[in-house]
PDB file of C-alpha atoms and ligand atoms in Angstrom:
ATOM      1  CA  MET A   1     118.343  -9.831  54.145  1.00 91.00           C
ATOM      2  CA  GLN A   2     116.513  -8.646  57.466  1.00 95.00           C
ATOM      3  CA  ILE A   3     113.833 -10.835  59.209  1.00 96.00           C
ATOM      4  CA  SER A   4     111.354  -9.390  60.929  1.00 97.00           C
ATOM      5  CA  GLU A   5     109.060 -10.899  63.706  1.00 97.00           C
ATOM      6  CA  THR A   6     105.111 -10.562  63.530  1.00 98.00           C
ATOM      7  CA  ALA A   7     102.321 -10.863  66.536  1.00 97.00           C
ATOM      8  CA  ILE A   8     102.030 -14.490  65.140  1.00 98.00           C
ATOM      9  CA  ALA A   9     105.445 -16.350  65.909  1.00 95.00           C
ATOM     10  CA  ASP A  10     105.590 -18.327  62.574  1.00 97.00           C
ATOM     11  CA  VAL A  11     104.542 -15.221  60.206  1.00 98.00           C
ATOM     12  CA  LYS A  12     107.874 -13.447  59.089  1.00 98.00           C
ATOM     13  CA  ILE A  13     108.671 -10.217  57.330  1.00 98.00           C
ATOM     14  CA  LEU A  14     111.505 -10.765  54.956  1.00 98.00           C
ATOM     15  CA  THR A  15     113.256  -7.450  53.327  1.00 97.00           C
ATOM     16  CA  PRO A  16     116.214  -8.550  50.996  1.00 96.00           C
ATOM     17  CA  ALA A  17     119.028  -5.858  50.454  1.00 96.00           C
ATOM     18  CA  ARG A  18     118.650  -3.448  47.575  1.00 97.00           C
ATOM     19  CA  PHE A  19     122.043  -2.277  45.531  1.00 97.00           C
ATOM     20  CA  GLY A  20     121.172   1.075  44.230  1.00 97.00           C
ATOM     21  CA  ASP A  21     122.544   3.241  41.792  1.00 97.00           C
ATOM     22  CA  HIS A  22     122.166   5.567  38.731  1.00 98.00           C
ATOM     23  CA  ARG A  23     120.387   2.938  36.721  1.00 98.00           C
ATOM     24  CA  GLY A  24     117.945   1.905  39.630  1.00 97.00           C
ATOM     25  CA  PHE A  25     118.766  -1.064  41.799  1.00 97.00           C
ATOM     26  CA  PHE A  26     119.471  -4.917  41.940  1.00 97.00           C
ATOM     27  CA  SER A  27     118.227  -7.477  44.881  1.00 97.00           C
ATOM     28  CA  GLU A  28     118.136 -10.983  45.168  1.00 97.00           C
ATOM     29  CA  SER A  29     114.264 -11.222  46.100  1.00 97.00           C
ATOM     30  CA  TRP A  30     114.832 -15.194  47.097  1.00 96.00           C
ATOM     31  CA  ASN A  31     118.293 -17.237  48.354  1.00 96.00           C
ATOM     32  CA  ARG A  32     118.100 -20.073  50.019  1.00 95.00           C
ATOM     33  CA  THR A  33     121.143 -19.926  51.587  1.00 95.00           C
ATOM     34  CA  THR A  34     121.018 -16.217  52.470  1.00 94.00           C
ATOM     35  CA  LEU A  35     118.035 -17.040  54.402  1.00 94.00           C
ATOM     36  CA  ALA A  36     119.243 -19.924  56.517  1.00 94.00           C
ATOM     37  CA  ASP A  37     122.404 -17.871  57.292  1.00 93.00           C
ATOM     38  CA  ALA A  38     120.042 -15.516  58.864  1.00 91.00           C
ATOM     39  CA  GLY A  39     118.551 -18.136  61.026  1.00 92.00           C
ATOM     40  CA  LEU A  40     115.126 -18.794  58.702  1.00 95.00           C
ATOM     41  CA  THR A  41     115.060 -22.235  57.066  1.00 94.00           C
ATOM     42  CA  LEU A  42     111.745 -22.596  54.679  1.00 96.00           C
ATOM     43  CA  PRO A  43     110.211 -25.705  52.974  1.00 96.00           C
ATOM     44  CA  ASP A  44     111.141 -26.113  49.014  1.00 96.00           C
ATOM     45  CA  PHE A  45     108.969 -24.366  46.740  1.00 98.00           C
ATOM     46  CA  VAL A  46     107.259 -25.747  44.098  1.00 98.00           C
ATOM     47  CA  GLN A  47     105.178 -22.866  42.201  1.00 98.00           C
ATOM     48  CA  ASP A  48     105.619 -19.406  41.567  1.00 98.00           C
ATOM     49  CA  ASN A  49     102.246 -17.388  41.236  1.00 98.00           C
ATOM     50  CA  HIS A  50     101.660 -13.518  39.805  1.00 98.00           C
ATOM     51  CA  SER A  51      98.503 -11.984  39.507  1.00 98.00           C
ATOM     52  CA  LEU A  52      97.542  -8.360  38.409  1.00 98.00           C
ATOM     53  CA  SER A  53      94.669  -6.313  39.998  1.00 98.00           C
ATOM     54  CA  HIS A  54      93.452  -3.492  37.982  1.00 98.00           C
ATOM     55  CA  ASP A  55      91.661  -1.518  40.892  1.00 97.00           C
ATOM     56  CA  ARG A  56      92.531  -0.058  44.121  1.00 97.00           C
ATOM     57  CA  GLY A  57      90.410  -1.702  46.565  1.00 97.00           C
ATOM     58  CA  THR A  58      90.583  -4.941  44.977  1.00 98.00           C
ATOM     59  CA  VAL A  59      90.263  -7.864  47.840  1.00 98.00           C
ATOM     60  CA  ARG A  60      91.513 -11.450  46.444  1.00 98.00           C
ATOM     61  CA  GLY A  61      91.110 -14.088  49.491  1.00 96.00           C
ATOM     62  CA  LEU A  62      90.888 -15.257  52.303  1.00 98.00           C
ATOM     63  CA  HIS A  63      92.163 -18.528  51.247  1.00 98.00           C
ATOM     64  CA  PHE A  64      93.834 -21.644  51.383  1.00 98.00           C
ATOM     65  CA  GLN A  65      94.604 -24.825  50.235  1.00 98.00           C
ATOM     66  CA  ALA A  66      93.144 -27.760  52.438  1.00 96.00           C
ATOM     67  CA  PRO A  67      95.785 -30.723  53.429  1.00 96.00           C
ATOM     68  CA  PRO A  68      97.196 -32.954  51.954  1.00 97.00           C
ATOM     69  CA  HIS A  69      97.973 -29.700  49.317  1.00 98.00           C
ATOM     70  CA  ALA A  70      98.430 -27.262  52.358  1.00 98.00           C
ATOM     71  CA  GLN A  71     100.714 -24.340  51.248  1.00 98.00           C
ATOM     72  CA  GLY A  72     102.928 -21.955  52.729  1.00 98.00           C
ATOM     73  CA  LYS A  73     103.450 -18.979  50.893  1.00 98.00           C
ATOM     74  CA  LEU A  74     106.476 -15.969  50.459  1.00 98.00           C
ATOM     75  CA  VAL A  75     104.644 -13.184  49.350  1.00 98.00           C
ATOM     76  CA  ARG A  76     106.008  -9.743  47.708  1.00 98.00           C
ATOM     77  CA  CYS A  77     104.915  -7.007  45.849  1.00 98.00           C
ATOM     78  CA  GLY A  78     106.111  -6.658  42.228  1.00 97.00           C
ATOM     79  CA  ARG A  79     104.405  -3.284  41.172  1.00 98.00           C
ATOM     80  CA  GLY A  80     102.240  -0.955  43.504  1.00 98.00           C
ATOM     81  CA  ALA A  81     101.056  -1.764  47.123  1.00 98.00           C
ATOM     82  CA  MET A  82      99.039  -3.822  48.972  1.00 98.00           C
ATOM     83  CA  PHE A  83      97.865  -5.046  52.221  1.00 98.00           C
ATOM     84  CA  ASP A  84      98.577  -8.766  52.775  1.00 98.00           C
ATOM     85  CA  VAL A  85      97.046 -10.514  55.333  1.00 98.00           C
ATOM     86  CA  ALA A  86      97.717 -13.941  57.048  1.00 98.00           C
ATOM     87  CA  VAL A  87      95.103 -15.596  59.674  1.00 98.00           C
ATOM     88  CA  ASP A  88      95.858 -18.204  61.864  1.00 98.00           C
ATOM     89  CA  ILE A  89      93.591 -21.562  61.109  1.00 97.00           C
ATOM     90  CA  ARG A  90      95.734 -24.239  62.579  1.00 97.00           C
ATOM     91  CA  ALA A  91      93.616 -26.459  65.256  1.00 95.00           C
ATOM     92  CA  GLY A  92      94.720 -25.913  68.814  1.00 95.00           C
ATOM     93  CA  SER A  93      97.221 -22.667  67.855  1.00 96.00           C
ATOM     94  CA  PRO A  94      97.407 -19.915  70.427  1.00 96.00           C
ATOM     95  CA  THR A  95      96.680 -17.905  67.730  1.00 97.00           C
ATOM     96  CA  TYR A  96      93.878 -19.461  66.231  1.00 96.00           C
ATOM     97  CA  GLY A  97      91.833 -16.943  64.745  1.00 96.00           C
ATOM     98  CA  GLN A  98      94.223 -13.982  65.050  1.00 98.00           C
ATOM     99  CA  TRP A  99      95.127 -12.148  62.045  1.00 98.00           C
ATOM    100  CA  VAL A 100      98.647 -10.126  60.577  1.00 98.00           C
ATOM    101  CA  GLY A 101      98.813  -7.780  58.151  1.00 98.00           C
ATOM    102  CA  GLU A 102     101.367  -5.946  56.467  1.00 98.00           C
ATOM    103  CA  GLU A 103     101.847  -3.137  53.991  1.00 98.00           C
ATOM    104  CA  LEU A 104     103.841  -5.283  50.947  1.00 98.00           C
ATOM    105  CA  SER A 105     104.904  -2.602  47.983  1.00 98.00           C
ATOM    106  CA  TYR A 106     106.988  -2.295  45.178  1.00 96.00           C
ATOM    107  CA  LYS A 107     108.881   0.432  46.936  1.00 96.00           C
ATOM    108  CA  ASN A 108     109.286  -0.945  50.300  1.00 97.00           C
ATOM    109  CA  GLY A 109     110.623  -4.540  49.093  1.00 97.00           C
ATOM    110  CA  ARG A 110     109.175  -6.479  51.724  1.00 98.00           C
ATOM    111  CA  GLN A 111     108.036 -10.081  51.996  1.00 98.00           C
ATOM    112  CA  LEU A 112     105.610 -12.128  54.066  1.00 98.00           C
ATOM    113  CA  TRP A 113     106.685 -15.404  55.035  1.00 98.00           C
ATOM    114  CA  ILE A 114     102.666 -17.209  55.523  1.00 98.00           C
ATOM    115  CA  PRO A 115     103.416 -20.998  56.614  1.00 98.00           C
ATOM    116  CA  ALA A 116     100.656 -23.467  55.405  1.00 98.00           C
ATOM    117  CA  GLY A 117      97.617 -23.716  58.246  1.00 97.00           C
ATOM    118  CA  PHE A 118      96.888 -20.270  57.413  1.00 98.00           C
ATOM    119  CA  LEU A 119      94.455 -18.276  55.576  1.00 98.00           C
ATOM    120  CA  HIS A 120      96.042 -15.531  52.936  1.00 98.00           C
ATOM    121  CA  GLY A 121      94.478 -12.306  50.884  1.00 98.00           C
ATOM    122  CA  PHE A 122      94.974  -8.849  50.234  1.00 98.00           C
ATOM    123  CA  MET A 123      93.789  -5.345  49.698  1.00 98.00           C
ATOM    124  CA  THR A 124      95.439  -3.451  47.049  1.00 98.00           C
ATOM    125  CA  LEU A 125      96.315  -0.012  47.971  1.00 97.00           C
ATOM    126  CA  GLU A 126      97.022   1.372  44.608  1.00 97.00           C
ATOM    127  CA  PRO A 127      95.763   0.449  40.908  1.00 97.00           C
ATOM    128  CA  ASP A 128      97.672  -1.854  38.538  1.00 98.00           C
ATOM    129  CA  THR A 129      99.038  -3.947  41.644  1.00 98.00           C
ATOM    130  CA  GLU A 130     100.521  -6.963  41.315  1.00 98.00           C
ATOM    131  CA  ILE A 131     101.090  -9.866  43.849  1.00 98.00           C
ATOM    132  CA  ILE A 132     104.418 -12.878  43.175  1.00 98.00           C
ATOM    133  CA  TYR A 133     104.282 -15.161  45.592  1.00 98.00           C
ATOM    134  CA  LYS A 134     106.239 -18.802  45.562  1.00 98.00           C
ATOM    135  CA  CYS A 135     104.426 -21.707  47.036  1.00 98.00           C
ATOM    136  CA  THR A 136     105.364 -24.754  48.902  1.00 98.00           C
ATOM    137  CA  ASP A 137     102.860 -27.106  46.974  1.00 98.00           C
ATOM    138  CA  HIS A 138     101.216 -26.620  43.594  1.00 98.00           C
ATOM    139  CA  TYR A 139      97.607 -25.883  42.698  1.00 98.00           C
ATOM    140  CA  ALA A 140      95.179 -28.375  43.745  1.00 98.00           C
ATOM    141  CA  PRO A 141      91.736 -27.104  42.707  1.00 98.00           C
ATOM    142  CA  GLU A 142      90.029 -30.040  44.978  1.00 97.00           C
ATOM    143  CA  CYS A 143      91.532 -28.479  48.009  1.00 97.00           C
ATOM    144  CA  ASP A 144      91.084 -24.773  47.241  1.00 97.00           C
ATOM    145  CA  ARG A 145      88.966 -23.157  49.883  1.00 96.00           C
ATOM    146  CA  ALA A 146      88.133 -19.605  50.719  1.00 97.00           C
ATOM    147  CA  VAL A 147      86.624 -17.772  54.308  1.00 97.00           C
ATOM    148  CA  ALA A 148      84.924 -14.394  53.862  1.00 97.00           C
ATOM    149  CA  TRP A 149      87.247 -11.706  53.756  1.00 98.00           C
ATOM    150  CA  ASP A 150      85.465  -9.701  56.412  1.00 97.00           C
ATOM    151  CA  SER A 151      84.589 -12.208  58.826  1.00 96.00           C
ATOM    152  CA  CYS A 152      87.894 -12.241  60.942  1.00 97.00           C
ATOM    153  CA  GLY A 153      88.144  -8.819  62.299  1.00 97.00           C
ATOM    154  CA  ILE A 154      91.018  -7.691  60.107  1.00 98.00           C
ATOM    155  CA  ASP A 155      91.199  -3.418  60.314  1.00 97.00           C
ATOM    156  CA  TRP A 156      91.231  -3.799  56.145  1.00 97.00           C
ATOM    157  CA  PRO A 157      92.182  -0.189  55.248  1.00 96.00           C
ATOM    158  CA  LEU A 158      88.956   0.604  53.271  1.00 89.00           C
ATOM    159  CA  GLU A 159      88.844   4.236  53.556  1.00 85.00           C
ATOM    160  CA  GLY A 160      85.702   4.457  51.567  1.00 84.00           C
ATOM    161  CA  VAL A 161      86.391   2.065  49.498  1.00 87.00           C
ATOM    162  CA  THR A 162      83.982  -0.394  47.903  1.00 91.00           C
ATOM    163  CA  PRO A 163      85.848  -3.689  47.826  1.00 96.00           C
ATOM    164  CA  ILE A 164      85.933  -5.858  44.166  1.00 98.00           C
ATOM    165  CA  LEU A 165      85.173  -9.486  44.866  1.00 97.00           C
ATOM    166  CA  SER A 166      85.880 -12.283  42.685  1.00 97.00           C
ATOM    167  CA  GLU A 167      82.286 -14.168  43.032  1.00 96.00           C
ATOM    168  CA  LYS A 168      84.118 -16.917  44.848  1.00 96.00           C
ATOM    169  CA  ASP A 169      85.057 -14.422  47.429  1.00 97.00           C
ATOM    170  CA  ALA A 170      81.892 -12.775  47.759  1.00 96.00           C
ATOM    171  CA  SER A 171      80.060 -16.204  48.734  1.00 95.00           C
ATOM    172  CA  ALA A 172      82.426 -17.402  51.205  1.00 96.00           C
ATOM    173  CA  PRO A 173      81.635 -18.869  54.337  1.00 95.00           C
ATOM    174  CA  ALA A 174      82.323 -16.794  57.337  1.00 96.00           C
ATOM    175  CA  LEU A 175      85.290 -17.979  59.676  1.00 94.00           C
ATOM    176  CA  ALA A 176      82.622 -18.930  62.682  1.00 93.00           C
ATOM    177  CA  ASP A 177      81.170 -21.000  60.520  1.00 92.00           C
ATOM    178  CA  PHE A 178      84.082 -22.681  59.069  1.00 86.00           C
ATOM    179  CA  THR A 179      85.997 -25.980  60.711  1.00 89.00           C
ATOM    180  CA  THR A 180      89.634 -25.722  60.225  1.00 88.00           C
ATOM    181  CA  PRO A 181      90.670 -29.051  58.065  1.00 90.00           C
ATOM    182  CA  TYR A 182      94.442 -28.490  59.662  1.00 91.00           C
ATOM    183  CA  GLN A 183      93.919 -31.054  62.616  1.00 88.00           C
TER     184      GLN A 183
HETATM  185  C1  LIG B 201      95.563 -20.019  42.734  1.00 65.01           C
HETATM  186  C2  LIG B 201      95.472 -20.448  41.222  1.00 65.01           C
HETATM  187  C3  LIG B 201      94.051 -20.307  40.432  1.00 65.01           C
HETATM  188  N1  LIG B 201      94.812 -20.647  39.051  1.00 65.01           N
HETATM  189  C4  LIG B 201      93.482 -20.566  38.341  1.00 65.01           C
HETATM  190  C5  LIG B 201      91.994 -20.850  38.545  1.00 65.01           C
HETATM  191  C6  LIG B 201      91.446 -19.552  37.859  1.00 65.01           C
HETATM  192  O1  LIG B 201      90.523 -19.944  36.691  1.00 65.01           O
HETATM  193  C7  LIG B 201      92.265 -18.578  37.926  1.00 65.01           C
HETATM  194  C8  LIG B 201      91.950 -17.414  39.022  1.00 65.01           C
HETATM  195  O2  LIG B 201      92.085 -18.294  40.220  1.00 65.01           O
HETATM  196  P1  LIG B 201      91.586 -17.150  41.723  1.00 65.01           P
HETATM  197  O3  LIG B 201      90.261 -16.433  41.133  1.00 65.01           O
HETATM  198  O4  LIG B 201      91.438 -18.184  42.605  1.00 65.01           O
HETATM  199  O5  LIG B 201      92.950 -16.313  42.196  1.00 65.01           O
HETATM  200  P2  LIG B 201      92.841 -15.681  42.982  1.00 65.01           P
HETATM  201  O6  LIG B 201      91.695 -14.637  43.832  1.00 65.01           O
HETATM  202  O7  LIG B 201      94.008 -14.751  42.947  1.00 65.01           O
HETATM  203  O8  LIG B 201      93.293 -16.619  44.359  1.00 65.01           O
HETATM  204  C9  LIG B 201      94.642 -16.582  44.985  1.00 65.01           C
HETATM  205  O9  LIG B 201      94.252 -15.569  45.985  1.00 65.01           O
HETATM  206  C10 LIG B 201      95.044 -15.535  47.014  1.00 65.01           C
HETATM  207  C11 LIG B 201      95.626 -14.464  47.423  1.00 65.01           C
HETATM  208  C12 LIG B 201      95.852 -16.884  47.520  1.00 65.01           C
HETATM  209  O10 LIG B 201      96.749 -16.977  48.320  1.00 65.01           O
HETATM  210  C13 LIG B 201      95.971 -18.087  46.465  1.00 65.01           C
HETATM  211  O11 LIG B 201      97.074 -18.769  45.915  1.00 65.01           O
HETATM  212  C14 LIG B 201      94.996 -17.900  45.594  1.00 65.01           C
HETATM  213  O12 LIG B 201      93.753 -18.493  45.944  1.00 65.01           O
HETATM  214  O13 LIG B 201      93.644 -18.838  38.071  1.00 65.01           O
HETATM  215  C15 LIG B 201      95.539 -21.496  38.744  1.00 65.01           C
HETATM  216  O14 LIG B 201      95.698 -22.143  37.442  1.00 65.01           O
HETATM  217  N2  LIG B 201      96.403 -21.823  39.342  1.00 65.01           N
HETATM  218  C16 LIG B 201      96.619 -21.376  40.776  1.00 65.01           C
HETATM  219  O15 LIG B 201      97.652 -21.941  41.703  1.00 65.01           O
END
């Protein structure tokens, strides 16, 4: 298990080992003890999510759950490739409003650990991209929130792509018009 830093101290890149042979590969995509031995102890996970996005340029986000159901997320890509983004919205954080983005793909096997207190979103880089992620709290619709994907200065890899958004995401408020619930 390789753990790498990002520009935001609490957001980490995790790359589990892959054991390849003539059939393909095997990898332990999540092992609490391996991670702790590598120096990173995460909260307990209570829910796994999995979504498929058909088209390249699909943007899901930027989302978070407000307290008391804030979610930390451990994100990976099961098929295809995506540009995964976290934005710090923790009140008083020295990196408030800053973002980090990483390419997560089936090929690179990378995962992104995003603690509670961050916006999360991604843009798909290939058709039929599947995201799989572990959450530290259950889905709570009453706490589900969205911030406009293009309001945080994120350098999305658009390359001539018109983003595909849900209605919720297309009408989300800008970060500048938003008061963080993470006090
Ligand atoms: C998040 C969630 C959704 N749902 C239901 C609610 C809707 O009927 C349907 C689609 O939900 P939504 O449009 O919010 O799905 P995404 O746009 O992929 O939202 C997710 O996208 C970003 C990237 C995230 O990090 C969040 O986990 C989540 O907000 O699934 C559930 O039943 N359970 C859940 O945990």
